[in-house]
Short mmCIF file of C-alpha atoms and ligand atoms in Angstrom, two decimals:
data_model
loop_
_atom_site.label_atom_id
_atom_site.label_comp_id
_atom_site.label_asym_id
_atom_site.label_seq_id
_atom_site.Cartn_x
_atom_site.Cartn_y
_atom_site.Cartn_z
CA MET A 1 0.03 0.03 0.05
CA PRO A 2 1.48 3.44 -0.86
CA VAL A 3 2.17 5.69 2.31
CA SER A 4 3.31 9.19 2.49
CA ALA A 5 7.06 9.93 3.07
CA ALA A 6 7.86 10.32 6.52
CA GLN A 7 11.56 11.64 6.04
CA PRO A 8 11.93 15.12 7.53
CA PRO A 9 13.36 17.72 5.15
CA PRO A 10 17.06 17.89 4.71
CA THR A 11 18.99 19.98 7.41
CA GLN A 12 21.87 22.46 6.09
CA ALA A 13 24.19 19.95 7.35
CA ALA A 14 22.40 17.02 5.53
CA ASN A 15 22.88 18.99 2.34
CA ALA A 16 26.65 19.06 2.53
CA ARG A 17 28.42 16.71 0.12
CA PRO A 18 28.72 13.39 1.84
CA GLU A 19 32.25 11.45 1.61
CA GLU A 20 31.07 8.09 2.85
CA VAL A 21 28.20 5.79 2.38
CA TRP A 22 27.63 2.64 4.41
CA ILE A 23 25.15 0.22 2.84
CA ASP A 24 23.25 -2.22 5.05
CA ALA A 25 22.54 -5.23 3.32
CA THR A 26 21.79 -7.53 6.29
CA ALA A 27 18.32 -8.07 5.00
CA GLY A 28 19.59 -8.74 1.49
CA VAL A 29 20.25 -6.62 -1.74
CA ALA A 30 19.17 -6.31 -5.38
CA GLY A 31 19.93 -3.53 -7.65
CA ASP A 32 16.47 -1.83 -7.49
CA MET A 33 16.73 -1.91 -3.69
CA LEU A 34 19.88 -0.25 -3.62
CA LEU A 35 18.58 2.51 -6.06
CA GLY A 36 15.79 2.76 -4.02
CA ALA A 37 17.67 3.69 -1.01
CA LEU A 38 19.83 6.14 -2.83
CA ILE A 39 16.62 8.08 -4.27
CA ASP A 40 15.15 7.89 -0.53
CA ALA A 41 18.41 9.78 0.64
CA GLY A 42 18.04 12.49 -2.08
CA ALA A 43 19.68 11.34 -5.48
CA GLY A 44 17.29 12.86 -8.16
CA LEU A 45 15.49 10.27 -10.12
CA PRO A 46 15.70 12.64 -13.43
CA VAL A 47 19.29 12.58 -13.18
CA VAL A 48 19.40 8.66 -12.79
CA GLN A 49 16.82 8.34 -15.93
CA ALA A 50 19.24 10.52 -18.01
CA ALA A 51 22.24 8.28 -17.23
CA VAL A 52 20.22 5.32 -18.29
CA ASP A 53 18.84 6.78 -21.40
CA ALA A 54 22.29 7.82 -22.49
CA VAL A 55 23.07 4.02 -22.30
CA ILE A 56 19.85 2.56 -23.59
CA PRO A 57 18.06 5.42 -25.08
CA GLY A 58 13.93 4.93 -24.93
CA THR A 59 14.21 1.54 -23.27
CA VAL A 60 13.22 1.87 -19.67
CA ARG A 61 11.19 4.28 -17.52
CA LEU A 62 12.19 4.68 -13.80
CA SER A 63 9.73 5.76 -11.28
CA GLN A 64 9.46 5.78 -7.51
CA ALA A 65 6.84 5.16 -4.96
CA THR A 66 6.86 5.19 -1.25
CA VAL A 67 5.77 1.67 0.15
CA ARG A 68 6.09 -0.12 3.59
CA ARG A 69 7.90 -3.28 3.94
CA ALA A 70 7.04 -5.04 7.40
CA GLY A 71 5.87 -1.81 8.69
CA LEU A 72 8.76 0.21 7.55
CA ARG A 73 8.51 3.11 5.09
CA ALA A 74 10.81 2.85 2.07
CA THR A 75 11.23 4.08 -1.53
CA LYS A 76 10.72 1.56 -4.27
CA VAL A 77 12.01 1.97 -7.67
CA ALA A 78 10.39 0.35 -10.48
CA VAL A 79 12.08 0.05 -13.97
CA GLU A 80 9.21 -0.67 -16.90
CA PRO A 81 10.01 -1.54 -20.27
CA LEU A 82 8.97 1.01 -22.97
CA ALA A 83 9.26 -1.53 -25.88
CA GLU A 84 8.33 -5.11 -26.03
CA ASP A 85 11.61 -6.46 -27.55
CA HIS A 86 14.27 -7.37 -24.94
CA PRO A 87 17.67 -8.76 -26.89
CA HIS A 88 19.77 -10.76 -24.97
CA ARG A 89 23.07 -8.48 -24.67
CA THR A 90 26.49 -9.89 -24.43
CA TRP A 91 29.06 -8.21 -21.93
CA ARG A 92 31.03 -6.97 -24.95
CA THR A 93 27.92 -5.13 -26.10
CA ILE A 94 27.23 -3.70 -22.76
CA LYS A 95 30.87 -2.54 -22.24
CA ASP A 96 30.59 -0.65 -25.40
CA LEU A 97 27.19 0.99 -24.85
CA ILE A 98 28.36 2.17 -21.37
CA ALA A 99 31.91 3.27 -22.75
CA GLU A 100 30.47 5.40 -25.53
CA ALA A 101 27.49 6.86 -23.52
CA GLY A 102 29.02 10.01 -22.70
CA LEU A 103 28.35 9.51 -18.85
CA PRO A 104 30.83 11.41 -16.31
CA ALA A 105 34.01 9.57 -15.93
CA PRO A 106 33.43 8.36 -12.24
CA VAL A 107 29.91 7.01 -13.36
CA ARG A 108 31.36 5.13 -16.31
CA ASP A 109 34.08 3.62 -14.53
CA ARG A 110 31.88 2.31 -11.52
CA ALA A 111 29.39 0.88 -13.91
CA LEU A 112 32.17 -0.83 -15.88
CA ALA A 113 33.62 -2.13 -12.79
CA VAL A 114 30.15 -3.68 -11.47
CA PHE A 115 29.02 -5.20 -14.88
CA GLY A 116 32.57 -6.63 -15.41
CA ARG A 117 32.42 -8.28 -12.13
CA LEU A 118 28.83 -9.40 -12.87
CA ALA A 119 30.32 -10.53 -16.34
CA GLY A 120 33.32 -12.49 -14.70
CA ALA A 121 30.96 -14.26 -12.21
CA GLU A 122 28.64 -15.46 -14.90
CA ALA A 123 31.63 -16.45 -17.28
CA ARG A 124 32.90 -18.80 -14.54
CA VAL A 125 29.55 -20.19 -13.74
CA HIS A 126 28.73 -21.01 -17.36
CA GLY A 127 32.15 -21.77 -18.22
CA VAL A 128 32.08 -19.40 -21.04
CA GLN A 129 34.55 -16.59 -22.45
CA VAL A 130 33.70 -13.41 -20.45
CA ASP A 131 32.91 -11.03 -23.46
CA GLU A 132 30.62 -13.66 -24.65
CA VAL A 133 28.49 -13.90 -21.49
CA HIS A 134 24.80 -13.30 -22.09
CA PHE A 135 22.62 -11.56 -19.68
CA HIS A 136 20.11 -14.02 -20.05
CA GLU A 137 17.40 -12.39 -17.71
CA VAL A 138 15.06 -9.96 -19.60
CA GLY A 139 17.93 -9.11 -21.92
CA ALA A 140 19.82 -7.26 -19.51
CA TRP A 141 18.04 -3.78 -19.64
CA ASP A 142 17.19 -3.99 -15.89
CA SER A 143 20.15 -4.68 -15.01
CA ILE A 144 21.59 -1.91 -17.04
CA ALA A 145 19.08 0.39 -15.43
CA ASP A 146 20.00 -0.87 -11.83
CA VAL A 147 23.85 -0.60 -12.34
CA VAL A 148 23.94 2.80 -14.27
CA GLY A 149 21.21 4.24 -12.09
CA VAL A 150 23.15 3.30 -9.03
CA CYS A 151 26.43 4.69 -10.16
CA ALA A 152 24.70 7.77 -11.31
CA ALA A 153 22.72 8.39 -7.77
CA LEU A 154 26.17 8.00 -6.03
CA HIS A 155 27.77 10.81 -8.35
CA ASP A 156 24.59 12.73 -7.86
CA LEU A 157 24.90 12.49 -3.93
CA GLY A 158 28.68 13.04 -4.33
CA VAL A 159 29.98 10.11 -2.57
CA GLY A 160 33.52 9.18 -2.37
CA ARG A 161 33.99 6.15 -0.37
CA LEU A 162 31.59 3.17 0.27
CA THR A 163 31.68 0.29 2.75
CA ALA A 164 28.99 -2.26 3.25
CA SER A 165 27.70 -4.84 5.81
CA PRO A 166 27.73 -8.75 5.27
CA VAL A 167 24.97 -9.69 3.05
CA ALA A 168 22.07 -11.95 3.64
CA LEU A 169 21.72 -14.34 0.97
CA GLY A 170 18.60 -16.14 1.64
CA SER A 171 17.36 -19.77 1.26
CA GLY A 172 15.32 -22.11 -0.95
CA ARG A 173 15.02 -22.28 -4.61
CA VAL A 174 14.10 -19.88 -7.60
CA ARG A 175 12.97 -20.37 -11.10
CA ALA A 176 15.66 -18.44 -13.42
CA ALA A 177 16.51 -18.58 -16.96
CA HIS A 178 18.33 -21.79 -16.22
CA GLY A 179 15.34 -23.59 -14.58
CA ASP A 180 14.91 -24.23 -10.95
CA ILE A 181 17.99 -23.48 -9.16
CA PRO A 182 19.08 -23.26 -5.38
CA VAL A 183 19.51 -20.19 -3.36
CA PRO A 184 22.04 -18.44 -3.19
CA VAL A 185 21.96 -18.85 -7.04
CA PRO A 186 25.18 -19.73 -8.57
CA ALA A 187 26.08 -16.20 -9.75
CA VAL A 188 25.49 -14.77 -6.13
CA LEU A 189 27.83 -17.27 -4.46
CA GLU A 190 30.58 -16.81 -7.04
CA LEU A 191 30.43 -12.93 -6.35
CA SER A 192 30.52 -13.73 -2.52
CA ALA A 193 34.24 -14.64 -2.56
CA GLY A 194 35.99 -12.43 -0.40
CA TRP A 195 32.95 -10.99 1.42
CA GLN A 196 31.16 -11.95 4.55
CA VAL A 197 27.60 -13.45 3.89
CA LEU A 198 24.92 -14.43 6.30
CA SER A 199 22.63 -17.52 5.77
CA GLY A 200 18.96 -17.80 6.87
CA GLY A 201 16.01 -15.92 5.68
CA GLU A 202 13.44 -17.01 3.20
CA GLY A 203 13.92 -16.71 -0.42
CA GLU A 204 16.42 -15.09 -2.49
CA LEU A 205 17.39 -12.16 -0.56
CA ALA A 206 20.57 -11.18 -2.68
CA THR A 207 20.41 -10.85 -6.44
CA PRO A 208 23.50 -11.24 -8.62
CA THR A 209 23.05 -7.43 -9.51
CA GLY A 210 22.65 -6.47 -6.02
CA MET A 211 25.79 -8.55 -4.88
CA ALA A 212 27.84 -7.30 -8.00
CA LEU A 213 27.05 -3.65 -6.97
CA VAL A 214 27.98 -4.13 -3.37
CA THR A 215 31.29 -5.97 -3.85
CA ALA A 216 32.50 -3.87 -6.80
CA LEU A 217 31.82 -0.68 -5.20
CA ALA A 218 32.47 -1.11 -1.48
CA GLU A 219 36.00 -0.97 -0.44
CA ARG A 220 35.51 -2.95 2.78
CA CYS A 221 32.75 -5.35 4.60
CA GLY A 222 32.15 -4.40 8.35
CA THR A 223 30.05 -2.49 10.88
CA LEU A 224 28.86 1.16 10.29
CA PRO A 225 32.01 3.28 10.03
CA ALA A 226 32.35 6.20 12.68
CA MET A 227 30.91 9.23 10.88
CA ASN A 228 28.83 12.26 11.37
CA VAL A 229 25.49 11.13 9.68
CA GLN A 230 23.85 13.49 7.15
CA ARG A 231 21.29 11.27 5.57
CA THR A 232 19.95 7.95 5.58
CA GLY A 233 17.91 5.96 2.81
CA MET A 234 15.58 3.03 2.93
CA GLY A 235 15.09 1.19 -0.36
CA ALA A 236 12.23 -1.30 -0.98
CA GLY A 237 12.52 -4.85 -2.41
CA THR A 238 9.39 -6.28 -4.36
CA LYS A 239 8.31 -8.81 -1.97
CA ASP A 240 6.75 -7.58 1.41
CA THR A 241 7.67 -10.54 4.10
CA PRO A 242 5.64 -9.93 7.37
CA GLY A 243 8.35 -9.92 10.43
CA ARG A 244 11.30 -9.07 8.18
CA ALA A 245 11.57 -5.80 6.52
CA ASN A 246 12.78 -6.54 2.74
CA VAL A 247 14.99 -3.28 2.46
CA VAL A 248 18.20 -2.14 1.89
CA ARG A 249 19.47 1.04 4.17
CA ILE A 250 22.18 3.22 3.40
CA VAL A 251 23.78 5.80 5.57
CA LEU A 252 25.52 8.74 4.18
CA GLY A 253 27.89 11.18 6.07
CA THR A 254 31.20 12.48 6.54
CA PRO A 255 33.92 10.55 8.37
CA LEU A 256 35.02 11.64 12.01
CA PRO A 257 38.59 12.89 12.31
CA ALA A 258 40.96 10.06 13.06
CA ALA A 259 40.52 9.10 16.76
CA PRO A 260 43.63 8.37 18.95
CA ASP A 261 45.39 5.16 17.78
CA SER A 262 44.41 2.98 20.94
CA SER A 263 40.49 3.58 19.95
CA ARG A 264 40.83 3.22 15.97
CA GLU A 265 38.93 0.60 14.27
CA ALA A 266 41.13 -2.08 12.95
CA THR A 267 40.98 -2.62 9.51
CA ASP A 268 43.45 -5.06 8.62
CA VAL A 269 45.28 -8.09 10.14
CA VAL A 270 48.94 -9.20 10.20
CA LEU A 271 49.71 -12.79 10.27
CA GLU A 272 53.12 -14.03 11.14
CA ALA A 273 55.20 -17.23 11.70
CA ASN A 274 58.86 -17.98 12.18
CA ILE A 275 59.96 -20.78 9.57
CA ASP A 276 63.31 -22.51 9.69
CA ASP A 277 62.62 -25.50 7.50
CA LEU A 278 61.08 -24.58 4.43
CA ASP A 279 62.90 -25.30 1.08
CA PRO A 280 64.07 -21.86 0.27
CA ARG A 281 62.96 -22.32 -3.46
CA LEU A 282 59.21 -22.58 -2.54
CA TRP A 283 59.17 -18.87 -0.93
CA PRO A 284 58.52 -16.78 -4.15
CA GLY A 285 55.60 -19.15 -4.90
CA VAL A 286 54.17 -18.79 -1.33
CA LEU A 287 54.44 -14.94 -1.38
CA THR A 288 52.68 -14.85 -5.03
CA ALA A 289 49.97 -17.24 -3.70
CA LEU A 290 49.31 -15.08 -0.50
CA LEU A 291 48.87 -11.92 -2.68
CA ALA A 292 46.57 -13.74 -5.03
CA ASP A 293 44.41 -14.72 -2.13
CA GLY A 294 43.94 -11.07 -1.42
CA ALA A 295 46.85 -10.12 0.92
CA SER A 296 47.76 -6.26 0.88
CA ASP A 297 51.47 -7.35 1.18
CA ALA A 298 53.24 -10.51 2.08
CA TRP A 299 57.22 -10.34 3.04
CA LEU A 300 60.11 -12.25 4.68
CA VAL A 301 62.22 -10.78 7.45
CA PRO A 302 65.40 -12.73 7.73
CA ILE A 303 66.04 -13.68 11.59
CA LEU A 304 68.20 -15.73 14.08
CA MET A 305 65.56 -17.73 15.93
CA LYS A 306 65.58 -20.01 18.93
CA LYS A 307 68.49 -22.57 19.05
CA GLY A 308 70.63 -20.19 16.88
CA ARG A 309 68.88 -21.07 13.75
CA PRO A 310 68.84 -18.86 10.65
CA ALA A 311 65.35 -18.42 9.42
CA HIS A 312 62.62 -16.20 8.19
CA THR A 313 59.71 -14.48 9.72
CA LEU A 314 56.93 -14.57 7.08
CA ARG A 315 54.67 -11.54 7.76
CA VAL A 316 51.40 -11.02 5.86
CA LEU A 317 48.85 -8.18 5.80
CA ALA A 318 45.58 -8.76 4.82
CA PRO A 319 41.93 -7.21 5.06
CA SER A 320 39.81 -8.55 7.90
CA ALA A 321 37.63 -10.53 5.21
CA GLN A 322 40.80 -12.24 3.70
CA VAL A 323 42.18 -13.59 6.90
CA ALA A 324 40.66 -16.93 6.66
CA VAL A 325 41.81 -17.79 3.20
CA VAL A 326 45.25 -16.24 3.97
CA ARG A 327 45.66 -18.31 7.33
CA GLU A 328 44.58 -21.30 5.43
CA ARG A 329 47.46 -20.92 2.58
CA MET A 330 50.06 -20.25 5.28
CA PHE A 331 49.52 -23.82 6.84
CA ARG A 332 49.02 -25.34 3.62
CA GLU A 333 51.89 -24.24 1.80
CA THR A 334 54.41 -23.49 4.58
CA SER A 335 55.94 -25.93 7.16
CA THR A 336 54.65 -23.86 10.07
CA ILE A 337 52.54 -25.26 12.57
CA GLY A 338 51.23 -22.17 14.21
CA VAL A 339 50.27 -18.74 12.94
CA ARG A 340 50.04 -15.33 15.11
CA GLU A 341 47.73 -12.61 14.38
CA TRP A 342 46.84 -9.19 15.41
CA ALA A 343 44.47 -6.58 14.41
CA VAL A 344 46.07 -3.33 12.83
CA HIS A 345 44.61 -0.03 11.56
CA LYS A 346 45.97 0.60 7.98
CA THR A 347 45.83 4.21 6.60
CA ALA A 348 45.59 4.09 3.04
CA LEU A 349 45.49 7.09 0.56
CA GLU A 350 42.69 7.48 -1.57
CA ARG A 351 43.95 6.26 -5.32
CA THR A 352 42.72 6.27 -8.76
CA TRP A 353 43.99 4.91 -11.95
CA VAL A 354 44.39 7.27 -15.28
CA PRO A 355 45.47 5.93 -18.62
CA VAL A 356 48.38 7.57 -20.27
CA ALA A 357 49.20 7.03 -23.68
CA VAL A 358 52.91 5.89 -24.08
CA LEU A 359 55.24 6.12 -27.29
CA GLY A 360 52.28 5.76 -29.52
CA GLU A 361 52.08 2.15 -28.63
CA GLY A 362 49.46 1.80 -26.18
CA THR A 363 48.43 2.88 -22.90
CA VAL A 364 49.70 2.38 -19.16
CA PRO A 365 47.63 3.02 -16.27
CA VAL A 366 49.03 5.37 -13.65
CA LYS A 367 48.34 4.92 -9.95
CA VAL A 368 47.33 8.43 -8.46
CA ALA A 369 47.51 8.51 -4.80
CA HIS A 370 45.65 11.62 -3.51
CA ARG A 371 44.57 13.51 -0.22
CA GLY A 372 42.15 16.29 0.12
CA GLY A 373 42.01 16.58 -3.68
CA ILE A 374 45.81 16.98 -3.82
CA ILE A 375 48.03 14.47 -5.62
CA VAL A 376 50.60 12.76 -3.44
CA GLN A 377 52.02 10.16 -5.70
CA ALA A 378 51.57 9.32 -9.37
CA THR A 379 53.25 5.96 -10.52
CA PRO A 380 52.93 3.87 -13.66
CA GLU A 381 51.97 0.38 -13.00
CA PHE A 382 55.08 -1.44 -13.49
CA GLU A 383 53.59 -4.73 -14.61
CA ASP A 384 51.54 -2.73 -17.48
CA VAL A 385 54.80 -1.01 -18.47
CA ALA A 386 56.94 -3.99 -18.54
CA ALA A 387 54.01 -5.94 -20.58
CA LEU A 388 53.93 -3.09 -23.16
CA ALA A 389 57.71 -3.19 -23.39
CA SER A 390 57.61 -6.64 -24.02
CA ALA A 391 54.72 -6.70 -26.52
CA HIS A 392 56.64 -4.12 -28.67
CA GLY A 393 60.36 -5.19 -27.87
CA LEU A 394 61.20 -1.96 -26.22
CA PRO A 395 63.56 -1.64 -23.20
CA VAL A 396 61.54 -1.39 -20.11
CA ILE A 397 63.21 1.63 -18.81
CA SER A 398 62.33 3.53 -22.01
CA VAL A 399 58.69 2.67 -21.55
CA LEU A 400 59.06 3.77 -17.95
CA ASP A 401 60.59 6.93 -18.74
CA ALA A 402 57.96 7.59 -21.38
CA ALA A 403 55.22 6.65 -19.27
CA ASP A 404 56.36 9.01 -16.26
CA ALA A 405 56.62 12.08 -18.88
CA ALA A 406 53.26 11.19 -20.22
CA ALA A 407 52.01 11.21 -16.69
CA ALA A 408 53.48 14.73 -15.78
CA ALA A 409 52.26 16.17 -19.20
CA GLN A 410 48.72 15.37 -18.10
CA GLY A 411 49.51 17.05 -14.92
CA LEU A 412 49.68 14.00 -12.97
CA VAL A 413 52.44 15.01 -10.42
CA PRO A 414 52.83 15.39 -6.66
CA GLY A 415 51.18 18.60 -5.40
CA ALA A 416 49.03 19.16 -8.47
CA ALA A 417 45.26 19.27 -7.99
CA LEU A 418 43.69 15.95 -8.73
CA PRO A 419 41.91 16.26 -12.43
CA SER A 420 38.18 16.68 -11.70
CA ASP A 421 37.18 13.87 -14.07
CA THR A 422 39.24 11.41 -11.94
CA ALA A 423 37.99 12.07 -8.64
O1 LIG B 1 21.30 -12.31 -15.58
C1 LIG B 1 21.93 -12.92 -14.62
S1 LIG B 1 23.46 -12.11 -14.32
C2 LIG B 1 21.37 -13.99 -13.65
C3 LIG B 1 22.39 -15.03 -13.28
C4 LIG B 1 21.83 -15.91 -12.27
C5 LIG B 1 22.86 -17.11 -12.00
O2 LIG B 1 22.98 -17.43 -10.79
S2 LIG B 1 23.77 -17.93 -13.20
C6 LIG B 1 20.65 -15.84 -11.62
N1 LIG B 1 19.93 -14.88 -12.25
C7 LIG B 1 18.56 -14.83 -11.59
O3 LIG B 1 17.79 -13.74 -12.57
C8 LIG B 1 16.92 -13.06 -11.56
C9 LIG B 1 17.21 -11.57 -11.70
O4 LIG B 1 18.60 -11.14 -11.19
P1 LIG B 1 19.03 -9.86 -11.07
O5 LIG B 1 20.67 -9.96 -10.47
O6 LIG B 1 19.19 -9.10 -12.61
O7 LIG B 1 18.16 -9.02 -10.17
C10 LIG B 1 17.23 -13.64 -9.97
O8 LIG B 1 16.22 -14.51 -9.57
C11 LIG B 1 18.47 -14.33 -10.21
O9 LIG B 1 18.94 -14.83 -9.31
C12 LIG B 1 20.26 -14.03 -13.11
NI1 NI B 2 23.61 -17.37 -15.16
#
């Protein structure tokens, strides 16, 4: 039943641009729920419609309504087709549509990242090449509307950093293009790798599009970060389940100034072990595997350990969500019979990647670390430099010098303002 909006008008503080968003997906998440929550928090539906129209002109109409879910008021976004014909689109087609739509760079890049993650999961589930993935449900127009719409809404609200809660996946079975499949559906399970999830709850609580949005856009899985709250938003799912509100909540605000060290929230974990009996030829492979598992860094410190034995401390820095996988790798691939762990707070500068053209042979991404809108470091990604050099038979040092010069020519130098289209 439609109900009237109960949200108070925004205060002056609530109108300031929020730097941070936390997504509460503990009741599940779907693309339309997240979009509803962002519209509920103040993103403009016309802005969202314009972004979607730029990608798939004249294909869908978005509308919003205020509804109740288990007694809670929330915004429901509906995506209606304007034409009867819904072609199956491949990831290759969708990538081109998004890339060529003239969207603001942050909207385009976020939308490509989300769809790329969704396409990667579908490719693994169905055993096909990623470019050939078909978005088999309703020809992909509703997924495009959800993904592009959410990214446009985030841009409209001026959101920088996103974090999110663990995601409730649900239970049971659903009917999809593949027939009758178990919940969590295969694409959702694939997208859950590296994220914290909750079981329980009836039905399909998280859809592939919702899960791709959360895991591609949020930097970290965890509880509500310390912030000055400005606005909140409630987005409704389709079903109304009594006793369990089918909603996504979002909280927008500005981060609190850094607290004293002792009270800062731990974001990462250091795991370590002293090892004196591993064949040294195995170490490079161990370090590589730990990084592939999602560790932020893994390194060896030469030590003289008990009984006067020359040995190494293997030390690994990992985001909290990756700790179990990293610990398992340490036990499986080294000779250690114990692992020590402690929580740490890592302070990481914001970073973004800007492609620069190099020697007329291709592009290399430059990692730009920034703080308060000012560039602190700009470094061409070495692996990409080395790959370009190898592909064109050039010395790595020449490509590296050319990439540094190209970055400087684009104004990507320490102390310069971050270009507005890369923020
Ligand atoms: O279309 C896609 S990407 C898709 C893949 C799968 C697999 O598990 S494989 C399942 N589904 C089902 O389609 C509907 C709609 O999903 P959205 O992500 O578009 O909201 C839902 O029931 C999915 O489980 C879709
Ligand atoms: Ni599928």
